[in-house]
XYZ file of C-alpha atoms in Angstrom:
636
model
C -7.649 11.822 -53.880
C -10.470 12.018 -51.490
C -10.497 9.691 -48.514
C -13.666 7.303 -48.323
C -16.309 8.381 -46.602
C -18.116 6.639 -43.877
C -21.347 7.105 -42.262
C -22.360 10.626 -41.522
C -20.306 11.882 -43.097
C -17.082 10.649 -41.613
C -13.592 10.206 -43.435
C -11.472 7.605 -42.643
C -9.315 9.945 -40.612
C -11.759 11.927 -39.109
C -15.233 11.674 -37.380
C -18.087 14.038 -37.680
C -19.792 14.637 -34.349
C -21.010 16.981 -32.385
C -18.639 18.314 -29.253
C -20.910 16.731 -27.342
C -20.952 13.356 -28.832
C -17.222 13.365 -29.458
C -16.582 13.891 -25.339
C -19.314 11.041 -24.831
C -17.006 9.185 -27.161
C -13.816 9.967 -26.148
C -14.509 9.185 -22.117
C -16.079 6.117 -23.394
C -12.421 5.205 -24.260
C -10.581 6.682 -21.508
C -8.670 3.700 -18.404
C -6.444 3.757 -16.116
C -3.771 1.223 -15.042
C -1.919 0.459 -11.972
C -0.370 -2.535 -10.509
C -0.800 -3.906 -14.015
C -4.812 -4.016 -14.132
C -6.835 -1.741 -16.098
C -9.900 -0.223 -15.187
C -12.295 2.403 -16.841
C -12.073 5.621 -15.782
C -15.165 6.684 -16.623
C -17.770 4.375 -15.301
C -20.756 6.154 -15.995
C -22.428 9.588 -16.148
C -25.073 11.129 -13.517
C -27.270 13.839 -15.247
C -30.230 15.824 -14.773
C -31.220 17.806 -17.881
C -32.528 20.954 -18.741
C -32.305 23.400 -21.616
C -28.353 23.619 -21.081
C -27.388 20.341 -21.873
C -30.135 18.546 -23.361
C -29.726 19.201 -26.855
C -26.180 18.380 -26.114
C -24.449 15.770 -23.873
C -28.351 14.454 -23.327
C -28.716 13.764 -27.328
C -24.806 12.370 -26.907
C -25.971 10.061 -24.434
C -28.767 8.803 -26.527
C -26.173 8.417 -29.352
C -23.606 6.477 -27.526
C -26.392 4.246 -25.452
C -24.572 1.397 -23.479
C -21.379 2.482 -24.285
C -21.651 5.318 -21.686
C -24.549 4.204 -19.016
C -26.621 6.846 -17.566
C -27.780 7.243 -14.152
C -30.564 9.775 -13.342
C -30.112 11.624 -10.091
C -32.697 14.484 -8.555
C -30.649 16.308 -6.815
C -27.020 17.983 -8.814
C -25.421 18.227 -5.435
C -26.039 14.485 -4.593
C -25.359 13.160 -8.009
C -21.736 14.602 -7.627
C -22.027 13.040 -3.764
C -22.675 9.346 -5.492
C -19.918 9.930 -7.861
C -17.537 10.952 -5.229
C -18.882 7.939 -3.062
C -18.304 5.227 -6.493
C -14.673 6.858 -7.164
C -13.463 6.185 -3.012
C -14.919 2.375 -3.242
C -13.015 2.050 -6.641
C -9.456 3.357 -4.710
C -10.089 6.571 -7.080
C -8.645 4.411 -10.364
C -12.855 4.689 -11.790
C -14.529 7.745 -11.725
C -18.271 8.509 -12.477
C -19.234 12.121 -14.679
C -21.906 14.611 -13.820
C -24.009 16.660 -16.179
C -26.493 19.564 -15.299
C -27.774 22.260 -17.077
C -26.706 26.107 -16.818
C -27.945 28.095 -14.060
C -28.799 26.615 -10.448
C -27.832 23.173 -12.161
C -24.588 24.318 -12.354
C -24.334 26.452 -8.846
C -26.063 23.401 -7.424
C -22.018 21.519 -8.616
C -20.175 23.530 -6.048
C -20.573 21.795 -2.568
C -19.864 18.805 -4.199
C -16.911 19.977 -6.114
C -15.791 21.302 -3.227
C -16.106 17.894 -1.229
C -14.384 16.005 -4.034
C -11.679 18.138 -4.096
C -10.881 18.560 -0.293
C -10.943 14.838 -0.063
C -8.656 14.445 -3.490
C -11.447 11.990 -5.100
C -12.214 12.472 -8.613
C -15.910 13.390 -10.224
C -15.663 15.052 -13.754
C -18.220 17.979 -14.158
C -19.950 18.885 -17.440
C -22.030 21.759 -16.592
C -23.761 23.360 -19.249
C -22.973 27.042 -20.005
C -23.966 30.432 -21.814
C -24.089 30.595 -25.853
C -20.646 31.173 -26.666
C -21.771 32.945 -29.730
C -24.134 35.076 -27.689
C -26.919 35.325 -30.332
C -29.573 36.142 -27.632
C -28.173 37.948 -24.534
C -28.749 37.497 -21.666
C -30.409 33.886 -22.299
C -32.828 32.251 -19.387
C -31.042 31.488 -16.257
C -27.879 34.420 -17.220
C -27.182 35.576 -14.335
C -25.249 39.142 -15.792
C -21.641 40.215 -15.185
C -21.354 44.140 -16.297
C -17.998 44.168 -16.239
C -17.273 40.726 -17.534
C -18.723 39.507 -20.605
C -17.102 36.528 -20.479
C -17.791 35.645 -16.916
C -20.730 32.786 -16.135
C -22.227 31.054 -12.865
C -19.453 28.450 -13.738
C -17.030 30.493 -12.718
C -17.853 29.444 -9.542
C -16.483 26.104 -9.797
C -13.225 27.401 -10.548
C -11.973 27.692 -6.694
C -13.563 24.092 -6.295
C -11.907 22.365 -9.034
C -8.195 20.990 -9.691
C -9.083 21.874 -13.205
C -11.247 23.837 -14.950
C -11.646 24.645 -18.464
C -14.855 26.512 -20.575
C -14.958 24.735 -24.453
C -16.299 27.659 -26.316
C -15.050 26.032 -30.136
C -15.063 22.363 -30.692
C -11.654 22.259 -31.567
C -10.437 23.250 -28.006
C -12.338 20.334 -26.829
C -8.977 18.173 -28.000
C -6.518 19.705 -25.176
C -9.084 20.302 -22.530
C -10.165 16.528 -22.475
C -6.393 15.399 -22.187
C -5.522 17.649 -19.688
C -8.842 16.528 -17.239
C -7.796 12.890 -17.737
C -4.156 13.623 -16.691
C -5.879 15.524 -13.795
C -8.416 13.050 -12.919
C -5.458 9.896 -13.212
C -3.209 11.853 -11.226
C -2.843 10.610 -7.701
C -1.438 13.923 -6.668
C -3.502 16.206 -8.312
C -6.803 14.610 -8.752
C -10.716 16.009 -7.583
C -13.116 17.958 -9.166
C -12.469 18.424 -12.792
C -14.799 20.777 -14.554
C -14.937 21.183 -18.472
C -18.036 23.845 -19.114
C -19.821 23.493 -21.921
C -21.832 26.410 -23.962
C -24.937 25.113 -25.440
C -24.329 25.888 -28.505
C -21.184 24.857 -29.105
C -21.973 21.226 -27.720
C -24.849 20.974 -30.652
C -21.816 22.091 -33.039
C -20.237 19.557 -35.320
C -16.880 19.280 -36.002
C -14.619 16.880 -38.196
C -12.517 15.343 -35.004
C -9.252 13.522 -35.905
C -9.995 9.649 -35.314
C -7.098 9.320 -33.158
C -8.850 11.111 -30.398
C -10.921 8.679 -30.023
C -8.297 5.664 -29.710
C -8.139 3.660 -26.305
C -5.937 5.363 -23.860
C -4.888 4.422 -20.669
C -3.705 6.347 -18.133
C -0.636 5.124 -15.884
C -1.556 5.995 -11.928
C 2.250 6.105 -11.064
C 3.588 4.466 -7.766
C 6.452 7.521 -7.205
C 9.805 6.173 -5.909
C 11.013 7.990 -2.813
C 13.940 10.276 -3.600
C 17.511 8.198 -1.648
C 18.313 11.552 0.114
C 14.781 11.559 1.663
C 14.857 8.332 2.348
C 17.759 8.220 4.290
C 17.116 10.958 6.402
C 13.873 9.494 6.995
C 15.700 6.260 8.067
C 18.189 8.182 10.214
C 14.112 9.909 11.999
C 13.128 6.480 13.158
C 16.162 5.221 14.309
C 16.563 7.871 16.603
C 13.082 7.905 17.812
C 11.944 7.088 21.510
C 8.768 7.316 20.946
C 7.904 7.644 17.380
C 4.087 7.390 16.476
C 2.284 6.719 13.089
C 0.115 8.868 11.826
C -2.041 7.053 9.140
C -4.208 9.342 6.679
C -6.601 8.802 3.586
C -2.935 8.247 1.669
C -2.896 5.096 3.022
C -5.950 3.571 1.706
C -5.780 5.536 -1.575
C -2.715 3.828 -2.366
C -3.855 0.681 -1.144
C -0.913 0.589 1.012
C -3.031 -1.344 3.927
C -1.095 -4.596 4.418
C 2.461 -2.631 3.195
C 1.441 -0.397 6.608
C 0.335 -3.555 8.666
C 3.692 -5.419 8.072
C 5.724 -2.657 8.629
C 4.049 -1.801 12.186
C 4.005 -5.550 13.285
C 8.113 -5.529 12.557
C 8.743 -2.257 14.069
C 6.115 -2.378 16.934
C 5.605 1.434 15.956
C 2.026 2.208 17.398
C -0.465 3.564 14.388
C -3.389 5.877 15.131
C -5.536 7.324 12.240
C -7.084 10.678 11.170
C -11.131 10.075 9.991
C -9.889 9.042 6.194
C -7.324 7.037 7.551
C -9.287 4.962 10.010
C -9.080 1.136 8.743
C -5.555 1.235 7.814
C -4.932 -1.591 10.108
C -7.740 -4.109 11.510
C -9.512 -2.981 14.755
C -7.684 -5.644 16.296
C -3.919 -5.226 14.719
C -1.953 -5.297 17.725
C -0.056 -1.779 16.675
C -3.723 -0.014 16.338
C -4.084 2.578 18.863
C -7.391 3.780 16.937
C -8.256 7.211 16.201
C -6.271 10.809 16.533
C -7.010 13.869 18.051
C -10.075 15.820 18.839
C -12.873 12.765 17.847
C -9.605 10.249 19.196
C -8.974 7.835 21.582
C -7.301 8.232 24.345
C -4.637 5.691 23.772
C -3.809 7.572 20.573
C -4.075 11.167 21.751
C -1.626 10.307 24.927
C 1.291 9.086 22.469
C 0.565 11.815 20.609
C 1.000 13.850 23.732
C 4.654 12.612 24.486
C 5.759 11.106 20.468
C 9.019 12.914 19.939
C 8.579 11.644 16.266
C 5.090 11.595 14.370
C 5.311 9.846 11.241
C 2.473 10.979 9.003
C 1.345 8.903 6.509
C -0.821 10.021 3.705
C -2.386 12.886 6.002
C -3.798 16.680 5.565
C -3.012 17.332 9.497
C -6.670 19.178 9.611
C -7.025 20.659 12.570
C -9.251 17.991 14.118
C -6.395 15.950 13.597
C -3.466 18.068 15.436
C -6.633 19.575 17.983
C -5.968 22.869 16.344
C -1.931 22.616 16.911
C -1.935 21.658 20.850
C -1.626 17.712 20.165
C 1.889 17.316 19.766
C 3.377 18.465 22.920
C 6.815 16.953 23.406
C 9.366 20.174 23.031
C 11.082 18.499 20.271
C 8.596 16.663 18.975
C 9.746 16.258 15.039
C 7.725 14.841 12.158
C 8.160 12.954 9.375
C 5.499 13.371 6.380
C 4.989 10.295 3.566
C 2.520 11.767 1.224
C 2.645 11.976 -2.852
C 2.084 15.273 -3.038
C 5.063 18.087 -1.454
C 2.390 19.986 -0.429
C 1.152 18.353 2.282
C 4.988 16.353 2.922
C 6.470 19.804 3.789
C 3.202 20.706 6.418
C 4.801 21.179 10.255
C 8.375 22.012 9.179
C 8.998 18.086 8.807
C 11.390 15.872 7.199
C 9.487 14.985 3.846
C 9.555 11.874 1.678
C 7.223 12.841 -1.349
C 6.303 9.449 -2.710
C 3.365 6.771 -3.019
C 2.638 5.359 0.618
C 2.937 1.715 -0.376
C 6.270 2.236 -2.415
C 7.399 4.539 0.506
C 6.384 2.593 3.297
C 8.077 -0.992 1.450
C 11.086 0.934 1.311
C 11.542 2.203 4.774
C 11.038 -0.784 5.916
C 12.977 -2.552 4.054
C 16.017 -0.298 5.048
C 14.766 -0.113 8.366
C 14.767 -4.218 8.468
C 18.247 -3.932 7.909
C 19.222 -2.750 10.609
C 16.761 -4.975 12.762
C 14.799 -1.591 14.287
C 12.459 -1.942 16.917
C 10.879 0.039 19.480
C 11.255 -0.809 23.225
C 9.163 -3.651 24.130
C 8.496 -1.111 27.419
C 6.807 1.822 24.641
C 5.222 -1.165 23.424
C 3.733 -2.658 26.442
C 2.474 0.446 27.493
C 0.412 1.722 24.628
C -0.897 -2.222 24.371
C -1.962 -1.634 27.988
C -3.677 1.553 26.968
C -5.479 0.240 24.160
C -7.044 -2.731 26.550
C -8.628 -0.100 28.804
C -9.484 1.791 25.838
C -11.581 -1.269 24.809
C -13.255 -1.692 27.684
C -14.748 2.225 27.419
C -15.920 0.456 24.470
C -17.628 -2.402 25.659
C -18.896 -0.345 28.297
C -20.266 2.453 25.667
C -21.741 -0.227 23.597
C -23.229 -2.307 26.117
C -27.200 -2.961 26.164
C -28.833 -4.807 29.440
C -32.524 -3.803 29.077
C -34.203 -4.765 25.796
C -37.398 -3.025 26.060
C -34.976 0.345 26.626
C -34.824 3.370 24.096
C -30.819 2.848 22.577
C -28.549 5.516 22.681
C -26.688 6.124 19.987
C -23.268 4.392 21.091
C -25.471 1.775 21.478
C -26.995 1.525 18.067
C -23.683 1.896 16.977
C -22.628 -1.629 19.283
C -26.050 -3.496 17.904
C -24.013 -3.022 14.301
C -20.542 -4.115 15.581
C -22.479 -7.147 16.624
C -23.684 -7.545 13.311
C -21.746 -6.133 10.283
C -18.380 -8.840 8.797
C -15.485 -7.357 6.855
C -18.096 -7.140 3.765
C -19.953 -4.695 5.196
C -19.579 -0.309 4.413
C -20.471 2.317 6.952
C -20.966 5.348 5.345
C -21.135 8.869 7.696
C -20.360 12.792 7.000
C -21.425 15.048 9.791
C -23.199 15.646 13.151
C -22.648 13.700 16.405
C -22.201 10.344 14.594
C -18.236 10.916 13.157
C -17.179 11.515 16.590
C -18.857 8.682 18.134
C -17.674 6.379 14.906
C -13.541 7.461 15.467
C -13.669 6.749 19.010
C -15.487 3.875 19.088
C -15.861 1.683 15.909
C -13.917 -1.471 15.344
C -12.854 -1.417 11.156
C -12.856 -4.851 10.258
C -11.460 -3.964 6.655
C -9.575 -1.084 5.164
C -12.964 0.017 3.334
C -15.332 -0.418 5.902
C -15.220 2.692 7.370
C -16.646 5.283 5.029
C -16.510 8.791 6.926
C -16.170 11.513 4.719
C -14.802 14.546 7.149
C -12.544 16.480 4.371
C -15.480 18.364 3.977
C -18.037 17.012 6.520
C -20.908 17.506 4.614
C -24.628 17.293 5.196
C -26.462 15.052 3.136
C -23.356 13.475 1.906
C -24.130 10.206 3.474
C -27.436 8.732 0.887
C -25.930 9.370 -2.270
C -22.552 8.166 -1.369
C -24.434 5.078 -0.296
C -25.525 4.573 -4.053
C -22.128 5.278 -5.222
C -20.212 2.938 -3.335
C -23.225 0.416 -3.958
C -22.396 0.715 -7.621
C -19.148 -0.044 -7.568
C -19.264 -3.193 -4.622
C -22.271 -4.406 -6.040
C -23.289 -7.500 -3.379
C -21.928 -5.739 -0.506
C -24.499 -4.413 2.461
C -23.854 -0.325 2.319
C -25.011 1.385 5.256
C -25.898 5.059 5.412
C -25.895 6.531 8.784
C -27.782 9.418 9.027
C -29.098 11.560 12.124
C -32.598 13.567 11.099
C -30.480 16.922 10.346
C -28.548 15.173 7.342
C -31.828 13.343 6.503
C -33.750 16.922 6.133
C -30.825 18.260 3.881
C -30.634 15.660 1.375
C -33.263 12.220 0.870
C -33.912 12.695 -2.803
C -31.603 10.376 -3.467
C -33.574 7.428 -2.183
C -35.856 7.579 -5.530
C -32.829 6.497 -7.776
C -31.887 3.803 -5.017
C -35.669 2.355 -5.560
C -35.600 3.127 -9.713
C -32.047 1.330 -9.524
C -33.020 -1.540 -6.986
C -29.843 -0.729 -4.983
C -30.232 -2.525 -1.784
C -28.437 -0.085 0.327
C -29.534 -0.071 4.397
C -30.369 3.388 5.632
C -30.771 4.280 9.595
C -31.934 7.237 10.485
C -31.243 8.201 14.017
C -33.860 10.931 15.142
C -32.792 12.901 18.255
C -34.939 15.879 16.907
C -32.221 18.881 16.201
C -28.530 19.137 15.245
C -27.026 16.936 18.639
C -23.346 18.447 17.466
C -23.735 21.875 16.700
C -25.790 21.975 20.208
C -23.237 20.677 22.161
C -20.641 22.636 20.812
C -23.275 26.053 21.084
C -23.374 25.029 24.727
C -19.886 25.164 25.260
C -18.728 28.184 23.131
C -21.819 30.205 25.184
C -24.571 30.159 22.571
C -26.841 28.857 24.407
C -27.834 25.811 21.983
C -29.771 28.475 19.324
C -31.351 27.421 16.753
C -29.861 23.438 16.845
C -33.310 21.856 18.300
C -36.134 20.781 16.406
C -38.763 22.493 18.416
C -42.194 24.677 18.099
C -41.474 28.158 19.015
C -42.648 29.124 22.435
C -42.609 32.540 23.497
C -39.736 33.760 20.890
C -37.582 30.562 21.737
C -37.546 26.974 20.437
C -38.544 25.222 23.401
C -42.046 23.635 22.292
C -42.693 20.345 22.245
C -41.083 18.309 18.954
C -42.257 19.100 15.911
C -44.559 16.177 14.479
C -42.070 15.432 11.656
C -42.215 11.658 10.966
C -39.009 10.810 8.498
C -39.951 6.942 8.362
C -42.945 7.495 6.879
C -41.425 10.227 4.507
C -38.723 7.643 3.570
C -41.856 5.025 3.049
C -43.110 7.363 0.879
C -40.304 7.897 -1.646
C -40.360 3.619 -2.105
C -38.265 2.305 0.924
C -39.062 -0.163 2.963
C -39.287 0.767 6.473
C -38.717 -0.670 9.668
C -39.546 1.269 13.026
C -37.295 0.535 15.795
C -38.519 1.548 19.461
C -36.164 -0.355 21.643
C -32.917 -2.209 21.921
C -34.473 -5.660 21.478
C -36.484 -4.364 18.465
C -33.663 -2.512 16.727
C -31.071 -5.566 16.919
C -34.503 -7.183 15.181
C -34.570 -4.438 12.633
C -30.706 -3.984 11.462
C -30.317 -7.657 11.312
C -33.728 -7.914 8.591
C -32.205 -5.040 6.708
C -28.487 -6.324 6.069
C -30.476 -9.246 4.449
C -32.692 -7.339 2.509
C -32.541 -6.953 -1.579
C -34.139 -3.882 -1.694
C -33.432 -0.518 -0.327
C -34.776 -0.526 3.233
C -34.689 2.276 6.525
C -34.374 1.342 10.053
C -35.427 4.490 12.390
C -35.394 4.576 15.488
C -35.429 7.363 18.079
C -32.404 7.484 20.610
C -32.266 8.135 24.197
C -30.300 11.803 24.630
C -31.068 11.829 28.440
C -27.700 12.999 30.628
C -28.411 9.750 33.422
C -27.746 7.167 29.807
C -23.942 6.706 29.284
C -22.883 7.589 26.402
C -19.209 7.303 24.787
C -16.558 8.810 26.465
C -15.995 12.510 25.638
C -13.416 14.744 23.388
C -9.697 13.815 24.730
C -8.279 16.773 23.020
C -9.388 20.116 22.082
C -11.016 21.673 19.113
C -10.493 25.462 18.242
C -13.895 27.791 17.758
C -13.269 31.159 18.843
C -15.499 31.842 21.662
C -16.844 35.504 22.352
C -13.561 37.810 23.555
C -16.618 40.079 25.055
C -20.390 39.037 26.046
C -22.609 39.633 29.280
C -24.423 36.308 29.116
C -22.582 33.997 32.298
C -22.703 31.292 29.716
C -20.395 33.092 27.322
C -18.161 34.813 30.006
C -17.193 31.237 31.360
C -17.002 29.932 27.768
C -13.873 32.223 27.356
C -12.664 31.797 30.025
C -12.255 27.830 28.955
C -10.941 29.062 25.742
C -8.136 31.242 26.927
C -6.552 28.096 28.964
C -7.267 26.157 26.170
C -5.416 28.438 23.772
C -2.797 28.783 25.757
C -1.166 25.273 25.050
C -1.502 26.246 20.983
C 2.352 26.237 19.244
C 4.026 26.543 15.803
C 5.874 23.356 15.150
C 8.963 25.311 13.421
């Protein structure tokens, strides 16, 4: 007997759609659940369309109307940048989904694939692709593999992503989409997921079994440290002298912030944090020693100096965090690695307990409580010691007495601890700014600080700002920005003004990359090509260029506020936190040597300088590096 049909075409059992439509429809359906709430996992979909995908997942779209929203974005790059930016704010358990076209739409994916995927966040990619059935060949935008028929401009996002598949029949469209989902819900695995998508064969309809499209929820596990781990990770601390806590992105991606605050305020263990990590604890947590390694304090970086057991929590150990392997100094300095995935548990030969942070934090305390651990109230006094003079570097860094003077950018960063409560989000990605932020901010709440340094990536910073506006609707976002960033990536601004996201951006303007030219001056290049400058007799040493970014962001529907002084700033940031509408404060900062600025690097950062050069500057430069260098070790 033939089943009933339904509309279109549809059986009772099965649904006729095209692959397109039935993805639409499946993510439409797709949550995940942890700590007993549920939550979509796919909140939304960013797309800019062109021949590639708008006969496919752009007619889907139209098809499916509120049941997937769609958010237009100008830029591919910065629509994967919001998505990453909605998936942090949302503790990774919502995600947001990107469509482009084939061609640069697609290549345009792969810095943001990459930066979702260093930083574990999760962004689903739908990039269109080639004809699978090649009836024209090549077709616009091909880019031609002789060797390779199969091979497409995709394949570039296969390094970038933690899966990637290419759909070239419907059919295979079934195990693909289960497989990204596990990927994507999977707080071990998850980041850039990329199913590409032929033209052709998203137009194609199929019969699809109506059980694909059933509600599904995805369990976001809370893994159980294993008892022999455990122990021995009990036996670390006990032993410990001087033990230190290293706490990592882990921390707040398993929402393990008040499981890591109780635990240090019974144990007295001191906690410093990597640039993901920062926030763990309150600012003014009396076990917060702030941040680690090169951009640390130097409360933190001195444990770190003499900790004969580093307790990592949730961290990659980048290089900025161990200052390119010459942190930890003590001879036997051990670690001890909490982290969900072995991977990084097993990093610097240490004892590993590969589990969720909250689950394995509740449990070594709770066997640590036991046995009533401490550490000595003398280890304690003296870091707490430390940390007071840190603050007062601080306070000194942050300090304004003249109103009418040009801030510096410490200081702009003090005329927003003034302002900003727990509700407010700093976002930041690259330049000067991240350094100045680790040392010196004061986290208020464990998603406050919004640095994204996996991947420190210009133009990161706008977009994200619409992403994690999306998903804390209410909140005041603030995007940080220095006129580099700005340059690489504003586009972004237009969706904040068609969306009427309120989000606050300041652009600092110091004319050039401030970083890169400090570092160019120390390594012995001479600060090349890192000012913004008219070219004067072969070199960049003109006056400023005349480029005026305020009026550029007036231009794309911001409001604007100029800021040319202390007094006039404080004005300015306090009229944009209450604004309900996107709004800029610029304001040009004071880069003179004679204005203090925060205090500088306490450890060192590895880039290679010049083993042979005539230039004095270089020659000097090495010889800097070579004592640097020599306090490098393998922690075997």
């Amino acid at each position: 007997m033939t089943p009933p049909r339904r509309a279109s075409g549809t059986t009772a059992s099965t649904r006729r759609l095209t692959t397109a439509q039935a993805l639409i429809a499946f993510l439409a359906r797709q949550y995940t659940e942890r700590d007993g709430r549920r939550h979509r996992l796919i909140g939304a979909t960013w797309g800019i369309f062109g021949h590639g995908n708008v006969a496919g997942v752009g007619q889907a779209l139209v098809e499916a109307g509120p049941a997937m929203p769609y958010l237009q974005g100008r830029s591919e790059q910065a629509m994967v940048h919001a998505a990453v930016g909605y998936a942090r704010q949302s503790g990774r358990l919502s995600a947001h989904a990107v469509t482009t076209s084939i061609g640069p739409g697609a290549t345009n994916l792969v810095t943001g694939a990459a930066l979702a995927t260093v930083n574990h966040l999760p962004v689903l990619l739908l990039p269109g692709d080639t004809f699978a059935t090649r009836p024209a060949d090549p077709v616009l935008q091909q880019i031609e593999v002789p060797h390779s028929g199969d091979v497409s401009v995709n394949d570039c996002l296969r390094p970038v992503s933690r899966y990637f598949d290419r759909i070239t029949r419907p059919e295979a469209l079934i195990p693909a989409a289960l497989q990204a989902m596990r990927t994507l819900a999977d707080p071990a695995e998850t980041g850039a997921v990329t199913l590409a998508l032929p033209q052709d064969v998203q137009a194609e309809a199929y019969d699809w079994p109506a059980e694909f499209f059933a509600p599904r929820v995805w369990n976001v596990r809370r893994q159980a440290p294993d008892p022999h781990e455990l122990d021995q990770a009990v036996r670390a601390v006990r032993a410990a002298r001087r033990p230190l806590i290293v706490a990592g992105g882990g921390v707040h991606h398993s929402a393990a912030e008040e499981a890591l605050a109780a635990f240090a305020a019974a144990t007295r263990i001191p906690v410093a944090s990597t640039q993901a990590g920062k926030g763990s604890l309150r600012h003014d947590h009396p076990a917060d020693v702030g941040g680690i390694g090169h951009t640390g304090t130097a409360t933190a970086d001195a444990l770190a100096r003499d900790a004969d057991l580093v307790i990592g929590i949730g961290t990659r150990y980048t290089d900025f965090t161990t200052a390119s392997a010459t942190l930890f100094a003590d001879p036997a300095v051990r670690f001890l690695n909490l982290n969900i995935t072995g991977f990084d548990a097993h990093k610097l030969s240490a004892l590993p307990l590969v589990a969720d942070a909250r689950t394995a934090i509740g449990a070594l305390g709770e066997a640590l409580g036991a046995h009533g651990h401490r550490v000595d109230p003398a280890y304690e006094s003296e870091y707490t010691d430390a940390k007071g003079h840190w603050e007062r570097r601080v306070d000194a860094a942050f300090s304004t007495t003249d109103p009418d003077a040009r801030p510096t950018q410490a200081q702009v960063l003090g005329l927003l601890d003034e302002l900003v409560t727990e509700d407010d989000i700093l976002i930041n990605a690259a330049g000067s700014l991240p350094g100045d932020l680790h040392k010196l901010w004061r986290a208020r709440s464990p998603q406050q600080y919004h640095v994204e340094y996996g991947y420190s990536c210009m133009g990161y910073e706008i977009p994200a700002a619409l992403g994690v506006q999306l998903a804390a609707p209410g909140r005041p976002v603030w995007a940080l920005v220095g006129d580099g960033t700005y340059l690489m990536n504003p586009t972004e601004i237009v969706t904040a003004v068609q969306e009427g996201l309120p989000v606050k951006l300041v652009i600092l303007q110091n004319h050039g990359y401030a970083s890169i030219g400090g570092l160019s001056e120390s390594v012995g290049a001479e600060r090349l090509g890192t000012a913004y400058r008219h070219r004067t007799e072969g070199d960049f040493t003109g006056a400023p260029l005349p480029v005026d970014l305020a009026a550029n962001a007036a231009s794309l529907g911001m409001r604007v506020l100029r800021a040319a002084s202390v007094g006039e700033l404080r004005r300015a940031l306090a009229k944009a936190r209450g604004a309900d509408r996107p709004t800029c404060v610029y304001v040009e900062t004071e880069t003179a040597d004679t204005v203090s600025g925060p205090p500088p690097a306490q450890a060192w950062w590895d880039v290679p300088v010049a083993e042979t050069a005539t230039r004095p500057s270089a020659v000097e430069a090495r010889k800097e590096y070579d004592r640097q260098i020599a306090a490098r070790r393998r922690h075997l």
